[in-house]
mmCIF file of N, CA and C in Angstrom:
data_model
loop_
_atom_site.group_PDB
_atom_site.id
_atom_site.type_symbol
_atom_site.label_atom_id
_atom_site.label_comp_id
_atom_site.label_asym_id
_atom_site.label_seq_id
_atom_site.Cartn_x
_atom_site.Cartn_y
_atom_site.Cartn_z
ATOM 1 N N MET A 1 4.817 13.280 12.749
ATOM 2 C CA MET A 1 3.776 12.573 13.493
ATOM 3 C C MET A 1 3.648 11.164 12.925
ATOM 4 N N SER A 2 3.376 10.218 13.792
ATOM 5 C CA SER A 2 3.221 8.832 13.364
ATOM 6 C C SER A 2 1.909 8.646 12.619
ATOM 7 N N LYS A 3 1.809 7.492 11.953
ATOM 8 C CA LYS A 3 0.572 7.227 11.230
ATOM 9 C C LYS A 3 -0.586 7.082 12.204
ATOM 10 N N THR A 4 -1.782 7.268 11.729
ATOM 11 C CA THR A 4 -2.972 7.178 12.551
ATOM 12 C C THR A 4 -3.251 5.725 12.909
ATOM 13 N N ARG A 5 -3.571 5.507 14.171
ATOM 14 C CA ARG A 5 -3.914 4.166 14.655
ATOM 15 C C ARG A 5 -5.256 4.231 15.356
ATOM 16 N N LEU A 6 -6.081 3.219 15.143
ATOM 17 C CA LEU A 6 -7.335 3.054 15.874
ATOM 18 C C LEU A 6 -7.223 1.775 16.684
ATOM 19 N N ILE A 7 -7.472 1.877 17.980
ATOM 20 C CA ILE A 7 -7.389 0.737 18.870
ATOM 21 C C ILE A 7 -8.788 0.480 19.422
ATOM 22 N N ILE A 8 -9.308 -0.728 19.178
ATOM 23 C CA ILE A 8 -10.636 -1.092 19.653
ATOM 24 C C ILE A 8 -10.473 -1.635 21.074
ATOM 25 N N ASN A 9 -10.846 -0.854 22.058
ATOM 26 C CA ASN A 9 -10.685 -1.243 23.456
ATOM 27 C C ASN A 9 -11.763 -2.223 23.882
ATOM 28 N N LYS A 10 -11.375 -3.216 24.681
ATOM 29 C CA LYS A 10 -12.324 -4.180 25.219
ATOM 30 C C LYS A 10 -13.327 -3.451 26.107
ATOM 31 N N ASN A 11 -14.598 -3.667 25.843
ATOM 32 C CA ASN A 11 -15.689 -3.078 26.625
ATOM 33 C C ASN A 11 -15.573 -1.563 26.744
ATOM 34 N N GLY A 12 -15.094 -0.915 25.693
ATOM 35 C CA GLY A 12 -14.930 0.526 25.777
ATOM 36 C C GLY A 12 -14.859 1.213 24.433
ATOM 37 N N SER A 13 -14.130 2.297 24.424
ATOM 38 C CA SER A 13 -14.070 3.202 23.281
ATOM 39 C C SER A 13 -13.179 2.692 22.159
ATOM 40 N N ILE A 14 -13.182 3.440 21.083
ATOM 41 C CA ILE A 14 -12.193 3.293 20.024
ATOM 42 C C ILE A 14 -11.195 4.410 20.260
ATOM 43 N N LYS A 15 -9.961 4.051 20.576
ATOM 44 C CA LYS A 15 -8.927 5.054 20.804
ATOM 45 C C LYS A 15 -8.279 5.372 19.462
ATOM 46 N N ILE A 16 -8.162 6.654 19.161
ATOM 47 C CA ILE A 16 -7.513 7.099 17.934
ATOM 48 C C ILE A 16 -6.262 7.873 18.321
ATOM 49 N N GLU A 17 -5.146 7.536 17.667
ATOM 50 C CA GLU A 17 -3.860 8.158 17.960
ATOM 51 C C GLU A 17 -3.186 8.550 16.657
ATOM 52 N N GLY A 18 -2.442 9.619 16.677
ATOM 53 C CA GLY A 18 -1.660 10.020 15.513
ATOM 54 C C GLY A 18 -2.093 11.370 14.975
ATOM 55 N N ASP A 19 -1.920 11.530 13.671
ATOM 56 C CA ASP A 19 -2.273 12.769 12.986
ATOM 57 C C ASP A 19 -3.626 12.561 12.316
ATOM 58 N N PHE A 20 -4.671 13.203 12.817
ATOM 59 C CA PHE A 20 -6.019 12.981 12.289
ATOM 60 C C PHE A 20 -6.864 14.237 12.458
ATOM 61 N N GLU A 21 -7.958 14.283 11.720
ATOM 62 C CA GLU A 21 -9.003 15.264 11.957
ATOM 63 C C GLU A 21 -10.319 14.513 11.893
ATOM 64 N N ILE A 22 -11.309 15.047 12.588
ATOM 65 C CA ILE A 22 -12.631 14.419 12.637
ATOM 66 C C ILE A 22 -13.644 15.433 12.153
ATOM 67 N N MET A 23 -14.502 14.989 11.217
ATOM 68 C CA MET A 23 -15.527 15.862 10.637
ATOM 69 C C MET A 23 -16.910 15.295 10.902
ATOM 70 N N ASP A 24 -17.903 16.175 10.966
ATOM 71 C CA ASP A 24 -19.285 15.724 11.038
ATOM 72 C C ASP A 24 -19.786 15.426 9.621
ATOM 73 N N GLN A 25 -21.033 15.015 9.509
ATOM 74 C CA GLN A 25 -21.587 14.616 8.210
ATOM 75 C C GLN A 25 -21.649 15.761 7.205
ATOM 76 N N ASP A 26 -21.555 17.001 7.681
ATOM 77 C CA ASP A 26 -21.578 18.158 6.788
ATOM 78 C C ASP A 26 -20.177 18.633 6.404
ATOM 79 N N GLY A 27 -19.153 17.918 6.867
ATOM 80 C CA GLY A 27 -17.783 18.285 6.544
ATOM 81 C C GLY A 27 -17.180 19.327 7.474
ATOM 82 N N VAL A 28 -17.883 19.657 8.554
ATOM 83 C CA VAL A 28 -17.373 20.625 9.523
ATOM 84 C C VAL A 28 -16.403 19.895 10.457
ATOM 85 N N VAL A 29 -15.212 20.442 10.621
ATOM 86 C CA VAL A 29 -14.166 19.814 11.419
ATOM 87 C C VAL A 29 -14.352 20.156 12.897
ATOM 88 N N TYR A 30 -14.267 19.135 13.751
ATOM 89 C CA TYR A 30 -14.299 19.338 15.201
ATOM 90 C C TYR A 30 -13.007 20.014 15.635
ATOM 91 N N GLY A 31 -13.094 20.949 16.560
ATOM 92 C CA GLY A 31 -11.916 21.597 17.131
ATOM 93 C C GLY A 31 -11.325 20.698 18.209
ATOM 94 N N LEU A 32 -10.242 20.033 17.910
ATOM 95 C CA LEU A 32 -9.653 19.061 18.830
ATOM 96 C C LEU A 32 -8.564 19.675 19.704
ATOM 97 N N GLU A 33 -8.283 20.955 19.533
ATOM 98 C CA GLU A 33 -7.348 21.694 20.378
ATOM 99 C C GLU A 33 -5.989 21.012 20.498
ATOM 100 N N GLY A 34 -5.480 20.500 19.371
ATOM 101 C CA GLY A 34 -4.144 19.933 19.335
ATOM 102 C C GLY A 34 -4.013 18.508 19.835
ATOM 103 N N ARG A 35 -5.114 17.867 20.180
ATOM 104 C CA ARG A 35 -5.033 16.491 20.682
ATOM 105 C C ARG A 35 -4.484 15.550 19.601
ATOM 106 N N THR A 36 -3.652 14.616 20.016
ATOM 107 C CA THR A 36 -3.135 13.585 19.116
ATOM 108 C C THR A 36 -3.601 12.204 19.544
ATOM 109 N N ALA A 37 -4.486 12.146 20.536
ATOM 110 C CA ALA A 37 -5.106 10.903 20.984
ATOM 111 C C ALA A 37 -6.411 11.239 21.686
ATOM 112 N N LEU A 38 -7.438 10.435 21.446
ATOM 113 C CA LEU A 38 -8.705 10.579 22.152
ATOM 114 C C LEU A 38 -9.528 9.331 21.941
ATOM 115 N N GLY A 39 -10.635 9.224 22.669
ATOM 116 C CA GLY A 39 -11.519 8.071 22.564
ATOM 117 C C GLY A 39 -12.811 8.435 21.871
ATOM 118 N N LEU A 40 -13.248 7.562 20.979
ATOM 119 C CA LEU A 40 -14.524 7.713 20.294
ATOM 120 C C LEU A 40 -15.525 6.726 20.883
ATOM 121 N N CYS A 41 -16.742 7.183 21.143
ATOM 122 C CA CYS A 41 -17.785 6.353 21.745
ATOM 123 C C CYS A 41 -18.225 5.266 20.774
ATOM 124 N N ARG A 42 -18.377 4.046 21.275
ATOM 125 C CA ARG A 42 -18.985 2.998 20.472
ATOM 126 C C ARG A 42 -20.116 2.305 21.211
ATOM 127 N N CYS A 43 -20.440 2.772 22.441
ATOM 128 C CA CYS A 43 -21.518 2.158 23.208
ATOM 129 C C CYS A 43 -22.836 2.918 23.054
ATOM 130 N N GLY A 44 -22.754 4.182 22.631
ATOM 131 C CA GLY A 44 -23.950 4.999 22.484
ATOM 132 C C GLY A 44 -24.414 5.681 23.765
ATOM 133 N N LEU A 45 -23.688 5.510 24.863
ATOM 134 C CA LEU A 45 -24.105 6.068 26.144
ATOM 135 C C LEU A 45 -23.495 7.422 26.465
ATOM 136 N N SER A 46 -22.462 7.841 25.748
ATOM 137 C CA SER A 46 -21.767 9.088 26.043
ATOM 138 C C SER A 46 -22.679 10.293 25.851
ATOM 139 N N SER A 47 -22.554 11.261 26.728
ATOM 140 C CA SER A 47 -23.289 12.515 26.551
ATOM 141 C C SER A 47 -22.448 13.508 25.754
ATOM 142 N N ASN A 48 -21.291 13.066 25.295
ATOM 143 C CA ASN A 48 -20.355 13.907 24.551
ATOM 144 C C ASN A 48 -20.035 13.289 23.184
ATOM 145 N N LYS A 49 -21.021 12.574 22.590
ATOM 146 C CA LYS A 49 -20.798 11.901 21.308
ATOM 147 C C LYS A 49 -20.330 12.886 20.246
ATOM 148 N N PRO A 50 -19.419 12.515 19.393
ATOM 149 C CA PRO A 50 -18.918 11.167 19.142
ATOM 150 C C PRO A 50 -17.781 10.761 20.066
ATOM 151 N N PHE A 51 -17.474 11.571 21.068
ATOM 152 C CA PHE A 51 -16.336 11.301 21.940
ATOM 153 C C PHE A 51 -16.770 10.513 23.168
ATOM 154 N N CYS A 52 -15.876 9.683 23.671
ATOM 155 C CA CYS A 52 -16.133 8.865 24.851
ATOM 156 C C CYS A 52 -16.025 9.721 26.110
ATOM 157 N N ASP A 53 -16.989 9.553 27.018
ATOM 158 C CA ASP A 53 -16.907 10.239 28.315
ATOM 159 C C ASP A 53 -16.836 9.241 29.475
ATOM 160 N N GLY A 54 -16.648 7.961 29.158
ATOM 161 C CA GLY A 54 -16.532 6.928 30.191
ATOM 162 C C GLY A 54 -17.854 6.334 30.638
ATOM 163 N N SER A 55 -18.971 6.734 30.039
ATOM 164 C CA SER A 55 -20.286 6.226 30.443
ATOM 165 C C SER A 55 -20.442 4.723 30.230
ATOM 166 N N HIS A 56 -19.587 4.132 29.403
ATOM 167 C CA HIS A 56 -19.677 2.702 29.104
ATOM 168 C C HIS A 56 -19.322 1.822 30.295
ATOM 169 N N ARG A 57 -18.620 2.344 31.261
ATOM 170 C CA ARG A 57 -18.139 1.520 32.385
ATOM 171 C C ARG A 57 -19.287 0.757 33.033
ATOM 172 N N ASN A 58 -19.142 -0.550 33.072
ATOM 173 C CA ASN A 58 -20.111 -1.482 33.660
ATOM 174 C C ASN A 58 -21.456 -1.512 32.931
ATOM 175 N N ASN A 59 -21.534 -0.885 31.740
ATOM 176 C CA ASN A 59 -22.788 -0.865 30.985
ATOM 177 C C ASN A 59 -22.633 -1.339 29.547
ATOM 178 N N PHE A 60 -21.436 -1.785 29.172
ATOM 179 C CA PHE A 60 -21.195 -2.112 27.767
ATOM 180 C C PHE A 60 -20.198 -3.254 27.705
ATOM 181 N N GLU A 61 -20.571 -4.320 27.016
ATOM 182 C CA GLU A 61 -19.670 -5.445 26.849
ATOM 183 C C GLU A 61 -19.531 -5.763 25.371
ATOM 184 N N CYS A 62 -18.326 -5.629 24.888
ATOM 185 C CA CYS A 62 -18.052 -5.956 23.500
ATOM 186 C C CYS A 62 -16.549 -6.135 23.336
ATOM 187 N N GLU A 63 -16.131 -7.360 23.144
ATOM 188 C CA GLU A 63 -14.714 -7.640 22.965
ATOM 189 C C GLU A 63 -14.464 -7.962 21.508
ATOM 190 N N SER A 64 -13.608 -7.198 20.885
ATOM 191 C CA SER A 64 -13.274 -7.404 19.479
ATOM 192 C C SER A 64 -11.893 -8.014 19.363
ATOM 193 N N LYS A 65 -11.770 -9.000 18.530
ATOM 194 C CA LYS A 65 -10.478 -9.624 18.244
ATOM 195 C C LYS A 65 -10.165 -9.387 16.775
ATOM 196 N N ALA A 66 -8.925 -9.078 16.480
ATOM 197 C CA ALA A 66 -8.511 -8.792 15.104
ATOM 198 C C ALA A 66 -8.655 -10.039 14.222
ATOM 199 N N PHE A 67 -9.020 -9.808 12.976
ATOM 200 C CA PHE A 67 -9.118 -10.884 11.981
ATOM 201 C C PHE A 67 -8.864 -10.282 10.613
ATOM 202 N N ASP A 68 -8.622 -11.120 9.641
ATOM 203 C CA ASP A 68 -8.377 -10.678 8.273
ATOM 204 C C ASP A 68 -9.697 -10.625 7.508
ATOM 205 N N LEU A 69 -9.947 -9.513 6.842
ATOM 206 C CA LEU A 69 -11.115 -9.394 5.970
ATOM 207 C C LEU A 69 -10.870 -10.199 4.703
ATOM 208 N N PRO A 70 -11.943 -10.628 4.020
ATOM 209 C CA PRO A 70 -11.756 -11.308 2.747
ATOM 210 C C PRO A 70 -11.227 -10.315 1.718
ATOM 211 N N PRO A 71 -10.619 -10.811 0.642
ATOM 212 C CA PRO A 71 -10.113 -9.904 -0.383
ATOM 213 C C PRO A 71 -11.223 -9.013 -0.946
ATOM 214 N N MET A 72 -10.849 -7.814 -1.350
ATOM 215 C CA MET A 72 -11.813 -6.893 -1.945
ATOM 216 C C MET A 72 -12.278 -7.463 -3.283
ATOM 217 N N LYS A 73 -13.549 -7.231 -3.585
ATOM 218 C CA LYS A 73 -14.111 -7.684 -4.859
ATOM 219 C C LYS A 73 -13.629 -6.763 -5.959
ATOM 220 N N THR A 74 -13.329 -7.325 -7.088
ATOM 221 C CA THR A 74 -12.951 -6.516 -8.250
ATOM 222 C C THR A 74 -14.178 -6.160 -9.032
ATOM 223 N N LYS A 75 -14.132 -5.010 -9.675
ATOM 224 C CA LYS A 75 -15.297 -4.545 -10.453
ATOM 225 C C LYS A 75 -15.225 -5.029 -11.867
#
């Protein structure tokens, strides 16, 4: 399987592809039924959070462009 990729979609979800698992805050793993790609909600409108159900359409505007983070601080 290829490395995990997260794609920040314009006005939409975060698409995750590759070999991954998703856990809740208690460490319980979501049953993804073999999926190797899916969308994660970032608009807060999905009724299936944390997964995208398309509710963002025409209700969410956020365009992200890639940039370089500053170097990590040393301790």
